[in-house]
């Protein structure tokens, strides 16, 4: 692994959008054989992609999906409906092609990469998984910072490398996903700090806690924040104290992607918290984000509001793994096909609005 | 054309759903490697398709899209933002492959059929369009019934034949779309009668009327209803008085599709009004409907409520042509792929919820 001992790269400027291709795409949309605006969000997406990709013919055929996985020390506090061993079991499931994201990636003909940043149970035997051994999961942030600064630097750097590789491979769209039992607790704690909000407003059932489970989760997060808040002055410190390996890696990937000008499709709650963290660390990152779906995890709405984001779909999904983003890719492809292939009024000799017969 | 002189076929019983495959699909969903319910609507859709298709391995690879087009006499009252000639111009555009629905059908590898039921301008020269010459558009229903009973019978029968053909061709999903300048006025009048609602609650901008245009459209519909309401006792009479050729054909297709057990994906406002009409004519039809999208045409919400329908997507689309349904097909395909291809907890040796490690 290319060790990084500094955060300096986080200060690289964010890439700028191409307003010329954006304007040209806007003009083209008004010329296509349909009432102006009648394709709704699909028009907006095509125009946004034209700006992000710097072309009047946007395309999302080449899609990279990267799943960042890691364990969380906080899981031992009973904050998840599933046992911690599921993190590594699901990594194995991904490696064997049986997870939801495997099915979606195959359907989309997207490149899928699985990265294990550090789990309690060893998965090193899985050859089609990239392994970074940052630790056997994070520390339990109820009592101590989740990560050392060195672990955080490494995790951010894994994300950076993923974005670099995606750009190098000329990917037209990048999706980050996550897997890690306990990670809604980590993400909720992180978002509570970044938004200066009480955990009670952001905490939800995750993989399926009942009412008592949620109350316990809130209490754990409140106690953790009471411990860490006095020591946190920056978003990076927040990420270090209560984040997770996979959340930090996602954050690094988003920041680097925005520096490189890589269009990124954001998945659900955890991913949105990482996106929010990226935006807090490097303001302007969010120009490179497209928001895929509204999760049924209740805190997601608050995160989306903070990002001024309106996702494309709302299907009551709450799986993570990049699954909501992957499902949305088909809509982006439809938007591009309509934009690129529909006839114009002039080509088809169709009268425009209010034009006399 | 196979002339039909009777409405008797409308009374054929609606097909029943397969509750065994539905139950088996429900069970399988609970065994897949994800928290129960975490794929949200995609789980529901897979289970619904299992019930509709009578298989535990639902699929929507074979999709039929039929666009029913026709002109409306009411268009001469200035109720549309576009001139009436656009109906036939758009039929030509569809024939040449330049419309939104052409692009979507190609993207989906779906079969697309264009049917002209009767327009003011002749399109007979277009060889890849099916022509039924029911009239040069409907009559102006501000003054007289839109259709004769014979025209209505013919239009319903065109829809019947389309459904018969789709079933014969073993289509796994059928989509009806429409094109006809003035048809939101016709659909709004029809829905006002069926739901016993004032037109002001259902009338919207259609292809792009401004506030004054909408007020005028409401007034036209109100005057028309004052003329026809005393003579209308059945949904068929309502369809005859204020419907359109394409709306009647859609209604016939929906009724026949439900009789044959054909899963049908409903598009936007006009299509939903035809679906509502089908349900009023033949109660139980709606068991065979899947609702694709929520149109930005405001009256659509009321129609959806009346059908107890929750569409999959809400992208501010309002184009018609079956476009919202076509865009949604990709989500149905994802739902099927996830259902059929994901590993189960047992296959992947992943622990289930609350299971000890």
PDB file of N, CA, C and O in Angstrom, chain A residues 4 6 33 36 38 42 50 74 84 103 137 143 150 164 194 209 245 259 270 273 288 302 328-329 331 339 341 353 356:
ATOM      1  N   UNK A   4       0.609   6.974   3.179  1.00  0.00           N
ATOM      2  CA  UNK A   4       0.539   8.424   3.166  1.00  0.00           C
ATOM      3  C   UNK A   4       0.626   8.896   4.602  1.00  0.00           C
ATOM      4  O   UNK A   4      -0.050   8.388   5.474  1.00  0.00           O
ATOM      5  N   UNK A   6       0.470  12.204   5.418  1.00  0.00           N
ATOM      6  CA  UNK A   6       0.015  13.577   5.493  1.00  0.00           C
ATOM      7  C   UNK A   6      -1.400  13.702   4.936  1.00  0.00           C
ATOM      8  O   UNK A   6      -1.833  12.887   4.129  1.00  0.00           O
ATOM      9  N   UNK A  33     -38.115  16.413 -29.357  1.00  0.00           N
ATOM     10  CA  UNK A  33     -39.551  16.296 -29.657  1.00  0.00           C
ATOM     11  C   UNK A  33     -40.356  15.838 -28.446  1.00  0.00           C
ATOM     12  O   UNK A  33     -40.784  14.684 -28.346  1.00  0.00           O
ATOM     13  N   UNK A  36     -41.437  20.998 -23.492  1.00  0.00           N
ATOM     14  CA  UNK A  36     -40.282  21.374 -22.663  1.00  0.00           C
ATOM     15  C   UNK A  36     -40.491  20.951 -21.209  1.00  0.00           C
ATOM     16  O   UNK A  36     -41.533  21.197 -20.625  1.00  0.00           O
ATOM     17  N   UNK A  38     -40.910  17.989 -20.032  1.00  0.00           N
ATOM     18  CA  UNK A  38     -41.811  16.852 -19.785  1.00  0.00           C
ATOM     19  C   UNK A  38     -41.074  15.568 -19.409  1.00  0.00           C
ATOM     20  O   UNK A  38     -41.702  14.603 -18.994  1.00  0.00           O
ATOM     21  N   UNK A  42     -35.180  13.446 -15.611  1.00  0.00           N
ATOM     22  CA  UNK A  42     -34.290  12.822 -16.599  1.00  0.00           C
ATOM     23  C   UNK A  42     -33.597  13.885 -17.444  1.00  0.00           C
ATOM     24  O   UNK A  42     -32.455  13.699 -17.866  1.00  0.00           O
ATOM     25  N   UNK A  50     -23.792  16.156 -18.473  1.00  0.00           N
ATOM     26  CA  UNK A  50     -23.059  16.895 -19.515  1.00  0.00           C
ATOM     27  C   UNK A  50     -22.055  17.854 -18.869  1.00  0.00           C
ATOM     28  O   UNK A  50     -20.923  18.004 -19.346  1.00  0.00           O
ATOM     29  N   UNK A  74     -17.728  -0.530  18.092  1.00  0.00           N
ATOM     30  CA  UNK A  74     -18.978  -0.174  18.764  1.00  0.00           C
ATOM     31  C   UNK A  74     -20.016  -1.300  18.665  1.00  0.00           C
ATOM     32  O   UNK A  74     -20.986  -1.337  19.447  1.00  0.00           O
ATOM     33  N   UNK A  84     -21.730  -9.368  14.628  1.00  0.00           N
ATOM     34  CA  UNK A  84     -20.593  -8.743  13.954  1.00  0.00           C
ATOM     35  C   UNK A  84     -19.966  -9.648  12.903  1.00  0.00           C
ATOM     36  O   UNK A  84     -19.413  -9.162  11.910  1.00  0.00           O
ATOM     37  N   UNK A 103     -25.373  -8.956  -7.941  1.00  0.00           N
ATOM     38  CA  UNK A 103     -26.435  -9.126  -8.938  1.00  0.00           C
ATOM     39  C   UNK A 103     -26.605  -7.833  -9.737  1.00  0.00           C
ATOM     40  O   UNK A 103     -26.678  -7.852 -10.975  1.00  0.00           O
ATOM     41  N   UNK A 137     -11.044  -4.312  12.896  1.00  0.00           N
ATOM     42  CA  UNK A 137     -12.139  -3.369  13.133  1.00  0.00           C
ATOM     43  C   UNK A 137     -11.625  -2.155  13.876  1.00  0.00           C
ATOM     44  O   UNK A 137     -10.464  -2.107  14.319  1.00  0.00           O
ATOM     45  N   UNK A 143     -15.516   4.302  24.343  1.00  0.00           N
ATOM     46  CA  UNK A 143     -14.468   4.513  25.346  1.00  0.00           C
ATOM     47  C   UNK A 143     -13.218   5.210  24.828  1.00  0.00           C
ATOM     48  O   UNK A 143     -12.446   5.750  25.603  1.00  0.00           O
ATOM     49  N   UNK A 150      -3.101   7.526  12.263  1.00  0.00           N
ATOM     50  CA  UNK A 150      -2.448   6.750  11.206  1.00  0.00           C
ATOM     51  C   UNK A 150      -3.461   5.869  10.474  1.00  0.00           C
ATOM     52  O   UNK A 150      -3.457   5.794   9.234  1.00  0.00           O
ATOM     53  N   UNK A 164      -8.438   7.510  -7.918  1.00  0.00           N
ATOM     54  CA  UNK A 164      -7.373   7.646  -8.919  1.00  0.00           C
ATOM     55  C   UNK A 164      -7.499   6.553  -9.983  1.00  0.00           C
ATOM     56  O   UNK A 164      -7.396   6.815 -11.181  1.00  0.00           O
ATOM     57  N   UNK A 194     -21.147  16.646  12.944  1.00  0.00           N
ATOM     58  CA  UNK A 194     -20.990  17.567  11.811  1.00  0.00           C
ATOM     59  C   UNK A 194     -22.150  18.551  11.720  1.00  0.00           C
ATOM     60  O   UNK A 194     -21.972  19.708  11.351  1.00  0.00           O
ATOM     61  N   UNK A 209     -33.328  -2.835  14.084  1.00  0.00           N
ATOM     62  CA  UNK A 209     -33.551  -2.736  15.529  1.00  0.00           C
ATOM     63  C   UNK A 209     -35.017  -2.430  15.812  1.00  0.00           C
ATOM     64  O   UNK A 209     -35.676  -1.746  15.034  1.00  0.00           O
ATOM     65  N   UNK A 245     -13.566   2.573   9.303  1.00  0.00           N
ATOM     66  CA  UNK A 245     -12.592   2.461   8.210  1.00  0.00           C
ATOM     67  C   UNK A 245     -13.267   2.704   6.864  1.00  0.00           C
ATOM     68  O   UNK A 245     -12.751   3.406   6.000  1.00  0.00           O
ATOM     69  N   UNK A 259     -11.775  16.123  -6.745  1.00  0.00           N
ATOM     70  CA  UNK A 259     -10.549  16.790  -7.220  1.00  0.00           C
ATOM     71  C   UNK A 259     -10.252  16.417  -8.670  1.00  0.00           C
ATOM     72  O   UNK A 259      -9.759  17.231  -9.450  1.00  0.00           O
ATOM     73  N   UNK A 270     -25.322   5.786   5.042  1.00  0.00           N
ATOM     74  CA  UNK A 270     -23.890   5.785   5.399  1.00  0.00           C
ATOM     75  C   UNK A 270     -23.088   6.576   4.374  1.00  0.00           C
ATOM     76  O   UNK A 270     -22.251   7.416   4.713  1.00  0.00           O
ATOM     77  N   UNK A 273     -23.556  10.236   4.678  1.00  0.00           N
ATOM     78  CA  UNK A 273     -22.791  10.811   5.795  1.00  0.00           C
ATOM     79  C   UNK A 273     -21.325  10.979   5.381  1.00  0.00           C
ATOM     80  O   UNK A 273     -20.699  11.995   5.693  1.00  0.00           O
ATOM     81  N   UNK A 288     -19.821  17.360  -7.464  1.00  0.00           N
ATOM     82  CA  UNK A 288     -19.558  16.142  -8.241  1.00  0.00           C
ATOM     83  C   UNK A 288     -20.454  14.975  -7.842  1.00  0.00           C
ATOM     84  O   UNK A 288     -20.260  13.851  -8.294  1.00  0.00           O
ATOM     85  N   UNK A 302     -32.336  14.098   6.872  1.00  0.00           N
ATOM     86  CA  UNK A 302     -31.638  15.261   7.435  1.00  0.00           C
ATOM     87  C   UNK A 302     -30.288  15.452   6.743  1.00  0.00           C
ATOM     88  O   UNK A 302     -29.881  16.576   6.438  1.00  0.00           O
ATOM     89  N   UNK A 328     -30.165   2.906  -9.407  1.00  0.00           N
ATOM     90  CA  UNK A 328     -30.430   4.180 -10.091  1.00  0.00           C
ATOM     91  C   UNK A 328     -29.646   4.348 -11.388  1.00  0.00           C
ATOM     92  O   UNK A 328     -29.996   5.211 -12.205  1.00  0.00           O
ATOM     93  N   UNK A 329     -28.603   3.566 -11.568  1.00  0.00           N
ATOM     94  CA  UNK A 329     -27.778   3.723 -12.772  1.00  0.00           C
ATOM     95  C   UNK A 329     -28.632   3.571 -14.034  1.00  0.00           C
ATOM     96  O   UNK A 329     -28.447   4.281 -15.027  1.00  0.00           O
ATOM     97  N   UNK A 331     -31.575   4.515 -14.533  1.00  0.00           N
ATOM     98  CA  UNK A 331     -32.271   5.769 -14.828  1.00  0.00           C
ATOM     99  C   UNK A 331     -31.319   6.779 -15.471  1.00  0.00           C
ATOM    100  O   UNK A 331     -31.700   7.512 -16.388  1.00  0.00           O
ATOM    101  N   UNK A 339     -31.459  11.844 -24.133  1.00  0.00           N
ATOM    102  CA  UNK A 339     -30.766  13.088 -24.493  1.00  0.00           C
ATOM    103  C   UNK A 339     -30.019  12.952 -25.818  1.00  0.00           C
ATOM    104  O   UNK A 339     -30.056  13.842 -26.665  1.00  0.00           O
ATOM    105  N   UNK A 341     -30.326  10.490 -28.232  1.00  0.00           N
ATOM    106  CA  UNK A 341     -30.911   9.786 -29.381  1.00  0.00           C
ATOM    107  C   UNK A 341     -32.252  10.310 -29.861  1.00  0.00           C
ATOM    108  O   UNK A 341     -32.685   9.963 -30.960  1.00  0.00           O
ATOM    109  N   UNK A 353     -44.371  24.264 -29.493  1.00  0.00           N
ATOM    110  CA  UNK A 353     -45.429  24.847 -28.659  1.00  0.00           C
ATOM    111  C   UNK A 353     -45.868  26.196 -29.220  1.00  0.00           C
ATOM    112  O   UNK A 353     -45.035  27.024 -29.598  1.00  0.00           O
ATOM    113  N   UNK A 356     -48.240  28.065 -34.967  1.00  0.00           N
ATOM    114  CA  UNK A 356     -49.502  27.858 -35.687  1.00  0.00           C
ATOM    115  C   UNK A 356     -49.342  26.691 -36.646  1.00  0.00           C
ATOM    116  O   UNK A 356     -48.238  26.341 -37.055  1.00  0.00           O
TER     117      UNK A 356
END
